[in-house]
XYZ file of C-alpha atoms in Angstrom:
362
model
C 0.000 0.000 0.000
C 2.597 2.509 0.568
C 4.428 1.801 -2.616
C 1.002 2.413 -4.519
C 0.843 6.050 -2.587
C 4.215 6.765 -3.215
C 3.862 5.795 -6.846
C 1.337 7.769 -6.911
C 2.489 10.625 -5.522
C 5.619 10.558 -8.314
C 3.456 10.275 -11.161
C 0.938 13.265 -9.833
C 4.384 15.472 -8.723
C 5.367 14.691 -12.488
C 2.320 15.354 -14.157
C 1.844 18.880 -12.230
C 5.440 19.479 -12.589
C 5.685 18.949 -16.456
C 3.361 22.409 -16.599
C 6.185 24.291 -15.315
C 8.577 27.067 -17.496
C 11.331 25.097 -19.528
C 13.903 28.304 -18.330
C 17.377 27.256 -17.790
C 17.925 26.971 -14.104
C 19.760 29.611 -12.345
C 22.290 27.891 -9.696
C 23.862 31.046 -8.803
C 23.428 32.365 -5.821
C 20.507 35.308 -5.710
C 19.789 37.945 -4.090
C 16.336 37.985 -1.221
C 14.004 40.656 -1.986
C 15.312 43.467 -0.172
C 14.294 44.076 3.100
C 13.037 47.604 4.244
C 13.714 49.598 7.372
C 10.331 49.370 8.549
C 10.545 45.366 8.958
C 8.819 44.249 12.330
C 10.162 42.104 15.262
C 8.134 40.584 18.167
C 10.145 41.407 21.288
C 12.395 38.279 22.203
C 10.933 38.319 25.781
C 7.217 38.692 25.367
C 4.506 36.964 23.444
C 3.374 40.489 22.121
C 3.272 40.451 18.452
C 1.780 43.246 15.897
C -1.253 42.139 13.615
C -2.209 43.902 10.496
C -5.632 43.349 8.843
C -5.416 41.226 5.505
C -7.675 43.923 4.052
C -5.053 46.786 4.443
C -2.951 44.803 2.172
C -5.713 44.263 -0.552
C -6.361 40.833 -0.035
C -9.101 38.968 -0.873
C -11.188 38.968 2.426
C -14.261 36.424 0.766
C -10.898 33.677 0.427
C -10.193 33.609 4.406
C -12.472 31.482 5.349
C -12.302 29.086 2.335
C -8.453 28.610 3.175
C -9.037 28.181 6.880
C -12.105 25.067 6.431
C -9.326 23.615 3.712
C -6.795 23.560 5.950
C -8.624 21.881 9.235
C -10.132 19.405 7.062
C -6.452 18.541 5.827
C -5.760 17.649 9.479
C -3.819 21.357 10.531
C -3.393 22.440 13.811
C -1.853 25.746 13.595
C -1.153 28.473 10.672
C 0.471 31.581 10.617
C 0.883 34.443 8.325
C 3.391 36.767 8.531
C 3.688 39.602 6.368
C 7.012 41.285 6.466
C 6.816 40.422 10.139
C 3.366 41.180 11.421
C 0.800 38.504 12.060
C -2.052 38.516 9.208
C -3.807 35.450 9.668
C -2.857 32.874 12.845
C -5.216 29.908 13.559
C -5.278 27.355 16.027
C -7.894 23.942 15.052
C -8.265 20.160 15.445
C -8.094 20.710 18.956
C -4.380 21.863 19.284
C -3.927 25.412 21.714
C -2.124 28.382 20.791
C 1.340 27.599 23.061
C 1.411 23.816 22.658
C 4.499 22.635 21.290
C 4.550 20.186 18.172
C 7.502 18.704 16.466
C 9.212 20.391 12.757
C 10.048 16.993 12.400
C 12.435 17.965 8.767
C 11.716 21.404 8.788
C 14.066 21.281 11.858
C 16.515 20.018 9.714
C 16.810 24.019 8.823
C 17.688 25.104 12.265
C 20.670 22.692 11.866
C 21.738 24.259 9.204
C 21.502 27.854 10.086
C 23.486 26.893 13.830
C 25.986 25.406 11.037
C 26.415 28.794 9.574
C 26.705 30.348 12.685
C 29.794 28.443 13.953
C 31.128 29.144 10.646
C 30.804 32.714 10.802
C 32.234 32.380 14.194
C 35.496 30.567 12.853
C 34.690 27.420 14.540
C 34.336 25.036 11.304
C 34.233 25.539 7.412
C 31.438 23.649 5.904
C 34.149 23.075 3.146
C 36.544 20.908 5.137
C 36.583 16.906 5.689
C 33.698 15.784 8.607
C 36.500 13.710 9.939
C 38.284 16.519 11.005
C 36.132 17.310 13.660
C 34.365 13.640 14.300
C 37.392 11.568 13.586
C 37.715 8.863 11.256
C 35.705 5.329 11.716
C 32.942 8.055 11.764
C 31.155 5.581 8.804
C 31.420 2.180 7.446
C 33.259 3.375 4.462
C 36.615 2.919 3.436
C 38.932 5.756 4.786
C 39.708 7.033 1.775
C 36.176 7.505 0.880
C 34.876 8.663 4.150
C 37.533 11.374 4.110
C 35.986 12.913 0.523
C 32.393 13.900 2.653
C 32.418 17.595 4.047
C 30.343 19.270 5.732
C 28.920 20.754 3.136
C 27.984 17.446 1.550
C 26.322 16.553 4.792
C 24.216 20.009 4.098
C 23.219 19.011 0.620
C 22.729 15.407 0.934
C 25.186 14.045 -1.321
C 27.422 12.386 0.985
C 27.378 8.995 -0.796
C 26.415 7.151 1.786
C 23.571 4.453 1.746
C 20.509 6.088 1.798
C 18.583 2.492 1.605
C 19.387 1.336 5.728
C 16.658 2.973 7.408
C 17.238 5.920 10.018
C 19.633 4.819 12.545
C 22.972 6.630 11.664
C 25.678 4.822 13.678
C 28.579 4.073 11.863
C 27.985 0.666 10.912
C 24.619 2.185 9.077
C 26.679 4.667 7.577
C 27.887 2.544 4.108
C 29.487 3.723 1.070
C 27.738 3.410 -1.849
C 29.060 6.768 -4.508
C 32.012 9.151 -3.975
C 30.753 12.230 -1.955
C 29.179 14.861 -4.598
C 27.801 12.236 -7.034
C 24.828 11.229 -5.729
C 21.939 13.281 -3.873
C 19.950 11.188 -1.674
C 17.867 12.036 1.383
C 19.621 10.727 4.642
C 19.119 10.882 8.255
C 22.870 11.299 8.237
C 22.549 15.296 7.798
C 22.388 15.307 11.475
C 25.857 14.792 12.234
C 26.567 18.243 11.416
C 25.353 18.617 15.163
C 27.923 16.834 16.204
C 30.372 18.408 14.356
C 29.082 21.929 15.695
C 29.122 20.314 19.391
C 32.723 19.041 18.727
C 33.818 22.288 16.938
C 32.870 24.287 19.291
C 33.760 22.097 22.711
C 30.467 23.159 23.414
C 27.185 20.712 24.097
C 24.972 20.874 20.650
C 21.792 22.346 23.298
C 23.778 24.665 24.565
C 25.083 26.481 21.539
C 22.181 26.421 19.698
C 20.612 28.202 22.334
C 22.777 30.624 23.001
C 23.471 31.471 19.465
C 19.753 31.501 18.257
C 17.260 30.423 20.250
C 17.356 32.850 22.844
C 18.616 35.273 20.766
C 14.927 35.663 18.587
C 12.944 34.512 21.701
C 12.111 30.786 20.114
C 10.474 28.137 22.862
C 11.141 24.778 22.756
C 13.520 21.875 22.879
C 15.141 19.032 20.892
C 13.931 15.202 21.726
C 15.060 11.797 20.833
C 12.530 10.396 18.193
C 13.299 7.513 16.242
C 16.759 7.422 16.155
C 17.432 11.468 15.435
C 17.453 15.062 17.626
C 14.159 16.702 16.196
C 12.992 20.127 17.552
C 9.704 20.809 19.306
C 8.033 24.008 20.208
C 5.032 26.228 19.517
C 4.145 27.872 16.325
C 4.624 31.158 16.940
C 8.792 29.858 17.773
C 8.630 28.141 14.335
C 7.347 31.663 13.018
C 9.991 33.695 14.906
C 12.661 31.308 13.299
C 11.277 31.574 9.959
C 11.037 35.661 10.400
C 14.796 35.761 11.213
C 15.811 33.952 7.726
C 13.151 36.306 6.057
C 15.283 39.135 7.290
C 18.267 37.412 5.806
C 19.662 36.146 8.921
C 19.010 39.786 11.476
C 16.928 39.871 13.825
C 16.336 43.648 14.832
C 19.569 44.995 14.716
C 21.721 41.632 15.631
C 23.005 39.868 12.381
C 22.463 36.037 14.137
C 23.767 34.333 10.699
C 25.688 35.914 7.875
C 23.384 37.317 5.071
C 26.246 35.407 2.513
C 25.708 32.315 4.753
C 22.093 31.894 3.666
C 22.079 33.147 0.690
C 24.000 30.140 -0.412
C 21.816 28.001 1.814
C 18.833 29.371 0.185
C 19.814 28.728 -3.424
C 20.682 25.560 -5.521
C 23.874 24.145 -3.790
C 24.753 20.876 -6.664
C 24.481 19.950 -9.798
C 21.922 17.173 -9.163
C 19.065 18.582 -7.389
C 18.477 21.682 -8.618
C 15.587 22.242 -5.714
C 17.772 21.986 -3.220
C 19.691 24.146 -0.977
C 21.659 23.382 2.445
C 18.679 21.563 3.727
C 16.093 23.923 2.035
C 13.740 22.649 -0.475
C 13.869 25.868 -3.487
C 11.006 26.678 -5.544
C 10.857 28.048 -8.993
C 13.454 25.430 -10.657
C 13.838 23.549 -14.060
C 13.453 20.136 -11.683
C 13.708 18.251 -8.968
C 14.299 15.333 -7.230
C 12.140 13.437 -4.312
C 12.748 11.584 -1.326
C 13.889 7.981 -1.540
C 14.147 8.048 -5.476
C 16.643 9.078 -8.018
C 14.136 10.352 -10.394
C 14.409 13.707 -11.936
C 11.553 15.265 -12.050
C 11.095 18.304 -14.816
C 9.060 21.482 -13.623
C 9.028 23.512 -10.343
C 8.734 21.541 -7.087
C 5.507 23.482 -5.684
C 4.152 25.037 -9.314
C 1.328 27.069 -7.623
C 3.921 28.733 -5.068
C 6.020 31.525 -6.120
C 9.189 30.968 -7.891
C 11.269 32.489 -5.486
C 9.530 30.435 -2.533
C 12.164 28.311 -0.243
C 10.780 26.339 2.370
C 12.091 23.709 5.378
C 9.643 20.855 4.483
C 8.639 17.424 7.596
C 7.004 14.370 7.491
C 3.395 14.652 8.158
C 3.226 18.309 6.193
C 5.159 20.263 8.683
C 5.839 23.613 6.742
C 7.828 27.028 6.923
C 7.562 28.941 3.695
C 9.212 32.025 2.870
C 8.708 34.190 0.147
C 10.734 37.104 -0.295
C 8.848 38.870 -2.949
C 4.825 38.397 -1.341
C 7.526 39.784 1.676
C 5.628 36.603 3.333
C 6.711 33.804 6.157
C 4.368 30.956 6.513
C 3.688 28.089 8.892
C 1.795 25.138 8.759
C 1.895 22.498 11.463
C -0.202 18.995 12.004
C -0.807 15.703 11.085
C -0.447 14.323 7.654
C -2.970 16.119 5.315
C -3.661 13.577 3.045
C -2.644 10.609 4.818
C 1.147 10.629 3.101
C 4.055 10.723 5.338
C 6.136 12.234 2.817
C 7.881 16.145 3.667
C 6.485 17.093 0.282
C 3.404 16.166 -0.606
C 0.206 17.479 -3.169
C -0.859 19.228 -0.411
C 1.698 21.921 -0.935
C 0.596 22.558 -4.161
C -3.401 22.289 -3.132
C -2.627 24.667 0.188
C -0.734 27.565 -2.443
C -3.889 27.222 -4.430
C -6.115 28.507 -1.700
C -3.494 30.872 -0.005
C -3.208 32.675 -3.843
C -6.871 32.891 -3.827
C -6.237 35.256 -0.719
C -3.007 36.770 -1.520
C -3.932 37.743 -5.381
Protein backbone atom coordinates (compact mmCIF):
# COMPACT_ATOMS: atom_id res chain seq x y z
CA UNK A 1 0.00 0.00 0.00
CA UNK A 2 2.60 2.51 0.57
CA UNK A 3 4.43 1.80 -2.62
CA UNK A 4 1.00 2.41 -4.52
CA UNK A 5 0.84 6.05 -2.59
CA UNK A 6 4.21 6.76 -3.21
CA UNK A 7 3.86 5.79 -6.85
CA UNK A 8 1.34 7.77 -6.91
CA UNK A 9 2.49 10.63 -5.52
CA UNK A 10 5.62 10.56 -8.31
CA UNK A 11 3.46 10.28 -11.16
CA UNK A 12 0.94 13.27 -9.83
CA UNK A 13 4.38 15.47 -8.72
CA UNK A 14 5.37 14.69 -12.49
CA UNK A 15 2.32 15.35 -14.16
CA UNK A 16 1.84 18.88 -12.23
CA UNK A 17 5.44 19.48 -12.59
CA UNK A 18 5.69 18.95 -16.46
CA UNK A 19 3.36 22.41 -16.60
CA UNK A 20 6.19 24.29 -15.32
CA UNK A 21 8.58 27.07 -17.50
CA UNK A 22 11.33 25.10 -19.53
CA UNK A 23 13.90 28.30 -18.33
CA UNK A 24 17.38 27.26 -17.79
CA UNK A 25 17.93 26.97 -14.10
CA UNK A 26 19.76 29.61 -12.35
CA UNK A 27 22.29 27.89 -9.70
CA UNK A 28 23.86 31.05 -8.80
CA UNK A 29 23.43 32.36 -5.82
CA UNK A 30 20.51 35.31 -5.71
CA UNK A 31 19.79 37.95 -4.09
CA UNK A 32 16.34 37.98 -1.22
CA UNK A 33 14.00 40.66 -1.99
CA UNK A 34 15.31 43.47 -0.17
CA UNK A 35 14.29 44.08 3.10
CA UNK A 36 13.04 47.60 4.24
CA UNK A 37 13.71 49.60 7.37
CA UNK A 38 10.33 49.37 8.55
CA UNK A 39 10.54 45.37 8.96
CA UNK A 40 8.82 44.25 12.33
CA UNK A 41 10.16 42.10 15.26
CA UNK A 42 8.13 40.58 18.17
CA UNK A 43 10.14 41.41 21.29
CA UNK A 44 12.40 38.28 22.20
CA UNK A 45 10.93 38.32 25.78
CA UNK A 46 7.22 38.69 25.37
CA UNK A 47 4.51 36.96 23.44
CA UNK A 48 3.37 40.49 22.12
CA UNK A 49 3.27 40.45 18.45
CA UNK A 50 1.78 43.25 15.90
CA UNK A 51 -1.25 42.14 13.62
CA UNK A 52 -2.21 43.90 10.50
CA UNK A 53 -5.63 43.35 8.84
CA UNK A 54 -5.42 41.23 5.51
CA UNK A 55 -7.67 43.92 4.05
CA UNK A 56 -5.05 46.79 4.44
CA UNK A 57 -2.95 44.80 2.17
CA UNK A 58 -5.71 44.26 -0.55
CA UNK A 59 -6.36 40.83 -0.03
CA UNK A 60 -9.10 38.97 -0.87
CA UNK A 61 -11.19 38.97 2.43
CA UNK A 62 -14.26 36.42 0.77
CA UNK A 63 -10.90 33.68 0.43
CA UNK A 64 -10.19 33.61 4.41
CA UNK A 65 -12.47 31.48 5.35
CA UNK A 66 -12.30 29.09 2.34
CA UNK A 67 -8.45 28.61 3.17
CA UNK A 68 -9.04 28.18 6.88
CA UNK A 69 -12.11 25.07 6.43
CA UNK A 70 -9.33 23.61 3.71
CA UNK A 71 -6.80 23.56 5.95
CA UNK A 72 -8.62 21.88 9.24
CA UNK A 73 -10.13 19.40 7.06
CA UNK A 74 -6.45 18.54 5.83
CA UNK A 75 -5.76 17.65 9.48
CA UNK A 76 -3.82 21.36 10.53
CA UNK A 77 -3.39 22.44 13.81
CA UNK A 78 -1.85 25.75 13.59
CA UNK A 79 -1.15 28.47 10.67
CA UNK A 80 0.47 31.58 10.62
CA UNK A 81 0.88 34.44 8.32
CA UNK A 82 3.39 36.77 8.53
CA UNK A 83 3.69 39.60 6.37
CA UNK A 84 7.01 41.29 6.47
CA UNK A 85 6.82 40.42 10.14
CA UNK A 86 3.37 41.18 11.42
CA UNK A 87 0.80 38.50 12.06
CA UNK A 88 -2.05 38.52 9.21
CA UNK A 89 -3.81 35.45 9.67
CA UNK A 90 -2.86 32.87 12.85
CA UNK A 91 -5.22 29.91 13.56
CA UNK A 92 -5.28 27.36 16.03
CA UNK A 93 -7.89 23.94 15.05
CA UNK A 94 -8.27 20.16 15.44
CA UNK A 95 -8.09 20.71 18.96
CA UNK A 96 -4.38 21.86 19.28
CA UNK A 97 -3.93 25.41 21.71
CA UNK A 98 -2.12 28.38 20.79
CA UNK A 99 1.34 27.60 23.06
CA UNK A 100 1.41 23.82 22.66
CA UNK A 101 4.50 22.64 21.29
CA UNK A 102 4.55 20.19 18.17
CA UNK A 103 7.50 18.70 16.47
CA UNK A 104 9.21 20.39 12.76
CA UNK A 105 10.05 16.99 12.40
CA UNK A 106 12.43 17.97 8.77
CA UNK A 107 11.72 21.40 8.79
CA UNK A 108 14.07 21.28 11.86
CA UNK A 109 16.52 20.02 9.71
CA UNK A 110 16.81 24.02 8.82
CA UNK A 111 17.69 25.10 12.27
CA UNK A 112 20.67 22.69 11.87
CA UNK A 113 21.74 24.26 9.20
CA UNK A 114 21.50 27.85 10.09
CA UNK A 115 23.49 26.89 13.83
CA UNK A 116 25.99 25.41 11.04
CA UNK A 117 26.41 28.79 9.57
CA UNK A 118 26.71 30.35 12.68
CA UNK A 119 29.79 28.44 13.95
CA UNK A 120 31.13 29.14 10.65
CA UNK A 121 30.80 32.71 10.80
CA UNK A 122 32.23 32.38 14.19
CA UNK A 123 35.50 30.57 12.85
CA UNK A 124 34.69 27.42 14.54
CA UNK A 125 34.34 25.04 11.30
CA UNK A 126 34.23 25.54 7.41
CA UNK A 127 31.44 23.65 5.90
CA UNK A 128 34.15 23.07 3.15
CA UNK A 129 36.54 20.91 5.14
CA UNK A 130 36.58 16.91 5.69
CA UNK A 131 33.70 15.78 8.61
CA UNK A 132 36.50 13.71 9.94
CA UNK A 133 38.28 16.52 11.00
CA UNK A 134 36.13 17.31 13.66
CA UNK A 135 34.36 13.64 14.30
CA UNK A 136 37.39 11.57 13.59
CA UNK A 137 37.71 8.86 11.26
CA UNK A 138 35.70 5.33 11.72
CA UNK A 139 32.94 8.06 11.76
CA UNK A 140 31.16 5.58 8.80
CA UNK A 141 31.42 2.18 7.45
CA UNK A 142 33.26 3.37 4.46
CA UNK A 143 36.61 2.92 3.44
CA UNK A 144 38.93 5.76 4.79
CA UNK A 145 39.71 7.03 1.78
CA UNK A 146 36.18 7.50 0.88
CA UNK A 147 34.88 8.66 4.15
CA UNK A 148 37.53 11.37 4.11
CA UNK A 149 35.99 12.91 0.52
CA UNK A 150 32.39 13.90 2.65
CA UNK A 151 32.42 17.59 4.05
CA UNK A 152 30.34 19.27 5.73
CA UNK A 153 28.92 20.75 3.14
CA UNK A 154 27.98 17.45 1.55
CA UNK A 155 26.32 16.55 4.79
CA UNK A 156 24.22 20.01 4.10
CA UNK A 157 23.22 19.01 0.62
CA UNK A 158 22.73 15.41 0.93
CA UNK A 159 25.19 14.05 -1.32
CA UNK A 160 27.42 12.39 0.98
CA UNK A 161 27.38 9.00 -0.80
CA UNK A 162 26.41 7.15 1.79
CA UNK A 163 23.57 4.45 1.75
CA UNK A 164 20.51 6.09 1.80
CA UNK A 165 18.58 2.49 1.60
CA UNK A 166 19.39 1.34 5.73
CA UNK A 167 16.66 2.97 7.41
CA UNK A 168 17.24 5.92 10.02
CA UNK A 169 19.63 4.82 12.54
CA UNK A 170 22.97 6.63 11.66
CA UNK A 171 25.68 4.82 13.68
CA UNK A 172 28.58 4.07 11.86
CA UNK A 173 27.99 0.67 10.91
CA UNK A 174 24.62 2.18 9.08
CA UNK A 175 26.68 4.67 7.58
CA UNK A 176 27.89 2.54 4.11
CA UNK A 177 29.49 3.72 1.07
CA UNK A 178 27.74 3.41 -1.85
CA UNK A 179 29.06 6.77 -4.51
CA UNK A 180 32.01 9.15 -3.98
CA UNK A 181 30.75 12.23 -1.95
CA UNK A 182 29.18 14.86 -4.60
CA UNK A 183 27.80 12.24 -7.03
CA UNK A 184 24.83 11.23 -5.73
CA UNK A 185 21.94 13.28 -3.87
CA UNK A 186 19.95 11.19 -1.67
CA UNK A 187 17.87 12.04 1.38
CA UNK A 188 19.62 10.73 4.64
CA UNK A 189 19.12 10.88 8.26
CA UNK A 190 22.87 11.30 8.24
CA UNK A 191 22.55 15.30 7.80
CA UNK A 192 22.39 15.31 11.48
CA UNK A 193 25.86 14.79 12.23
CA UNK A 194 26.57 18.24 11.42
CA UNK A 195 25.35 18.62 15.16
CA UNK A 196 27.92 16.83 16.20
CA UNK A 197 30.37 18.41 14.36
CA UNK A 198 29.08 21.93 15.70
CA UNK A 199 29.12 20.31 19.39
CA UNK A 200 32.72 19.04 18.73
CA UNK A 201 33.82 22.29 16.94
CA UNK A 202 32.87 24.29 19.29
CA UNK A 203 33.76 22.10 22.71
CA UNK A 204 30.47 23.16 23.41
CA UNK A 205 27.19 20.71 24.10
CA UNK A 206 24.97 20.87 20.65
CA UNK A 207 21.79 22.35 23.30
CA UNK A 208 23.78 24.66 24.56
CA UNK A 209 25.08 26.48 21.54
CA UNK A 210 22.18 26.42 19.70
CA UNK A 211 20.61 28.20 22.33
CA UNK A 212 22.78 30.62 23.00
CA UNK A 213 23.47 31.47 19.47
CA UNK A 214 19.75 31.50 18.26
CA UNK A 215 17.26 30.42 20.25
CA UNK A 216 17.36 32.85 22.84
CA UNK A 217 18.62 35.27 20.77
CA UNK A 218 14.93 35.66 18.59
CA UNK A 219 12.94 34.51 21.70
CA UNK A 220 12.11 30.79 20.11
CA UNK A 221 10.47 28.14 22.86
CA UNK A 222 11.14 24.78 22.76
CA UNK A 223 13.52 21.88 22.88
CA UNK A 224 15.14 19.03 20.89
CA UNK A 225 13.93 15.20 21.73
CA UNK A 226 15.06 11.80 20.83
CA UNK A 227 12.53 10.40 18.19
CA UNK A 228 13.30 7.51 16.24
CA UNK A 229 16.76 7.42 16.15
CA UNK A 230 17.43 11.47 15.44
CA UNK A 231 17.45 15.06 17.63
CA UNK A 232 14.16 16.70 16.20
CA UNK A 233 12.99 20.13 17.55
CA UNK A 234 9.70 20.81 19.31
CA UNK A 235 8.03 24.01 20.21
CA UNK A 236 5.03 26.23 19.52
CA UNK A 237 4.15 27.87 16.33
CA UNK A 238 4.62 31.16 16.94
CA UNK A 239 8.79 29.86 17.77
CA UNK A 240 8.63 28.14 14.33
CA UNK A 241 7.35 31.66 13.02
CA UNK A 242 9.99 33.70 14.91
CA UNK A 243 12.66 31.31 13.30
CA UNK A 244 11.28 31.57 9.96
CA UNK A 245 11.04 35.66 10.40
CA UNK A 246 14.80 35.76 11.21
CA UNK A 247 15.81 33.95 7.73
CA UNK A 248 13.15 36.31 6.06
CA UNK A 249 15.28 39.14 7.29
CA UNK A 250 18.27 37.41 5.81
CA UNK A 251 19.66 36.15 8.92
CA UNK A 252 19.01 39.79 11.48
CA UNK A 253 16.93 39.87 13.83
CA UNK A 254 16.34 43.65 14.83
CA UNK A 255 19.57 44.99 14.72
CA UNK A 256 21.72 41.63 15.63
CA UNK A 257 23.00 39.87 12.38
CA UNK A 258 22.46 36.04 14.14
CA UNK A 259 23.77 34.33 10.70
CA UNK A 260 25.69 35.91 7.88
CA UNK A 261 23.38 37.32 5.07
CA UNK A 262 26.25 35.41 2.51
CA UNK A 263 25.71 32.32 4.75
CA UNK A 264 22.09 31.89 3.67
CA UNK A 265 22.08 33.15 0.69
CA UNK A 266 24.00 30.14 -0.41
CA UNK A 267 21.82 28.00 1.81
CA UNK A 268 18.83 29.37 0.18
CA UNK A 269 19.81 28.73 -3.42
CA UNK A 270 20.68 25.56 -5.52
CA UNK A 271 23.87 24.14 -3.79
CA UNK A 272 24.75 20.88 -6.66
CA UNK A 273 24.48 19.95 -9.80
CA UNK A 274 21.92 17.17 -9.16
CA UNK A 275 19.06 18.58 -7.39
CA UNK A 276 18.48 21.68 -8.62
CA UNK A 277 15.59 22.24 -5.71
CA UNK A 278 17.77 21.99 -3.22
CA UNK A 279 19.69 24.15 -0.98
CA UNK A 280 21.66 23.38 2.45
CA UNK A 281 18.68 21.56 3.73
CA UNK A 282 16.09 23.92 2.04
CA UNK A 283 13.74 22.65 -0.47
CA UNK A 284 13.87 25.87 -3.49
CA UNK A 285 11.01 26.68 -5.54
CA UNK A 286 10.86 28.05 -8.99
CA UNK A 287 13.45 25.43 -10.66
CA UNK A 288 13.84 23.55 -14.06
CA UNK A 289 13.45 20.14 -11.68
CA UNK A 290 13.71 18.25 -8.97
CA UNK A 291 14.30 15.33 -7.23
CA UNK A 292 12.14 13.44 -4.31
CA UNK A 293 12.75 11.58 -1.33
CA UNK A 294 13.89 7.98 -1.54
CA UNK A 295 14.15 8.05 -5.48
CA UNK A 296 16.64 9.08 -8.02
CA UNK A 297 14.14 10.35 -10.39
CA UNK A 298 14.41 13.71 -11.94
CA UNK A 299 11.55 15.27 -12.05
CA UNK A 300 11.10 18.30 -14.82
CA UNK A 301 9.06 21.48 -13.62
CA UNK A 302 9.03 23.51 -10.34
CA UNK A 303 8.73 21.54 -7.09
CA UNK A 304 5.51 23.48 -5.68
CA UNK A 305 4.15 25.04 -9.31
CA UNK A 306 1.33 27.07 -7.62
CA UNK A 307 3.92 28.73 -5.07
CA UNK A 308 6.02 31.52 -6.12
CA UNK A 309 9.19 30.97 -7.89
CA UNK A 310 11.27 32.49 -5.49
CA UNK A 311 9.53 30.43 -2.53
CA UNK A 312 12.16 28.31 -0.24
CA UNK A 313 10.78 26.34 2.37
CA UNK A 314 12.09 23.71 5.38
CA UNK A 315 9.64 20.85 4.48
CA UNK A 316 8.64 17.42 7.60
CA UNK A 317 7.00 14.37 7.49
CA UNK A 318 3.39 14.65 8.16
CA UNK A 319 3.23 18.31 6.19
CA UNK A 320 5.16 20.26 8.68
CA UNK A 321 5.84 23.61 6.74
CA UNK A 322 7.83 27.03 6.92
CA UNK A 323 7.56 28.94 3.70
CA UNK A 324 9.21 32.02 2.87
CA UNK A 325 8.71 34.19 0.15
CA UNK A 326 10.73 37.10 -0.29
CA UNK A 327 8.85 38.87 -2.95
CA UNK A 328 4.83 38.40 -1.34
CA UNK A 329 7.53 39.78 1.68
CA UNK A 330 5.63 36.60 3.33
CA UNK A 331 6.71 33.80 6.16
CA UNK A 332 4.37 30.96 6.51
CA UNK A 333 3.69 28.09 8.89
CA UNK A 334 1.79 25.14 8.76
CA UNK A 335 1.89 22.50 11.46
CA UNK A 336 -0.20 18.99 12.00
CA UNK A 337 -0.81 15.70 11.09
CA UNK A 338 -0.45 14.32 7.65
CA UNK A 339 -2.97 16.12 5.32
CA UNK A 340 -3.66 13.58 3.05
CA UNK A 341 -2.64 10.61 4.82
CA UNK A 342 1.15 10.63 3.10
CA UNK A 343 4.05 10.72 5.34
CA UNK A 344 6.14 12.23 2.82
CA UNK A 345 7.88 16.14 3.67
CA UNK A 346 6.48 17.09 0.28
CA UNK A 347 3.40 16.17 -0.61
CA UNK A 348 0.21 17.48 -3.17
CA UNK A 349 -0.86 19.23 -0.41
CA UNK A 350 1.70 21.92 -0.94
CA UNK A 351 0.60 22.56 -4.16
CA UNK A 352 -3.40 22.29 -3.13
CA UNK A 353 -2.63 24.67 0.19
CA UNK A 354 -0.73 27.56 -2.44
CA UNK A 355 -3.89 27.22 -4.43
CA UNK A 356 -6.12 28.51 -1.70
CA UNK A 357 -3.49 30.87 -0.01
CA UNK A 358 -3.21 32.68 -3.84
CA UNK A 359 -6.87 32.89 -3.83
CA UNK A 360 -6.24 35.26 -0.72
CA UNK A 361 -3.01 36.77 -1.52
CA UNK A 362 -3.93 37.74 -5.38
Amino acid sequence: MKRLIYLSLILSLYIFGCQSSDDAPNTEPESNFPVTQDLYFPPSNSEEWESIPPTSLGYNDSQIQPLLDFLEEKNTKSFIMLHHGKIVLEAYMNGHQAGTPWYWASAGKTLSTTVAGIAQDQGFLNIETPVSNYLGTGWTSAPLEKENLITNKHLLTMTSGLDDSLGDDVSSENLQYLADAGNRWAYHNVYVKIQDVVAAATNQNWDTYFENQLKNKIGMTGSWIDLDNLNVYFSNTRSMARFGLMIYANGKWEDEQIVSESYLQQATNTSQNINLAYGYLWWLNGKTSFHLPQSQIEFPGELIPNAPADMYAGLGKNDQKIYVVPSEQLVIIRMGESADGSNFALSNFDNDLWEKINAVIQ
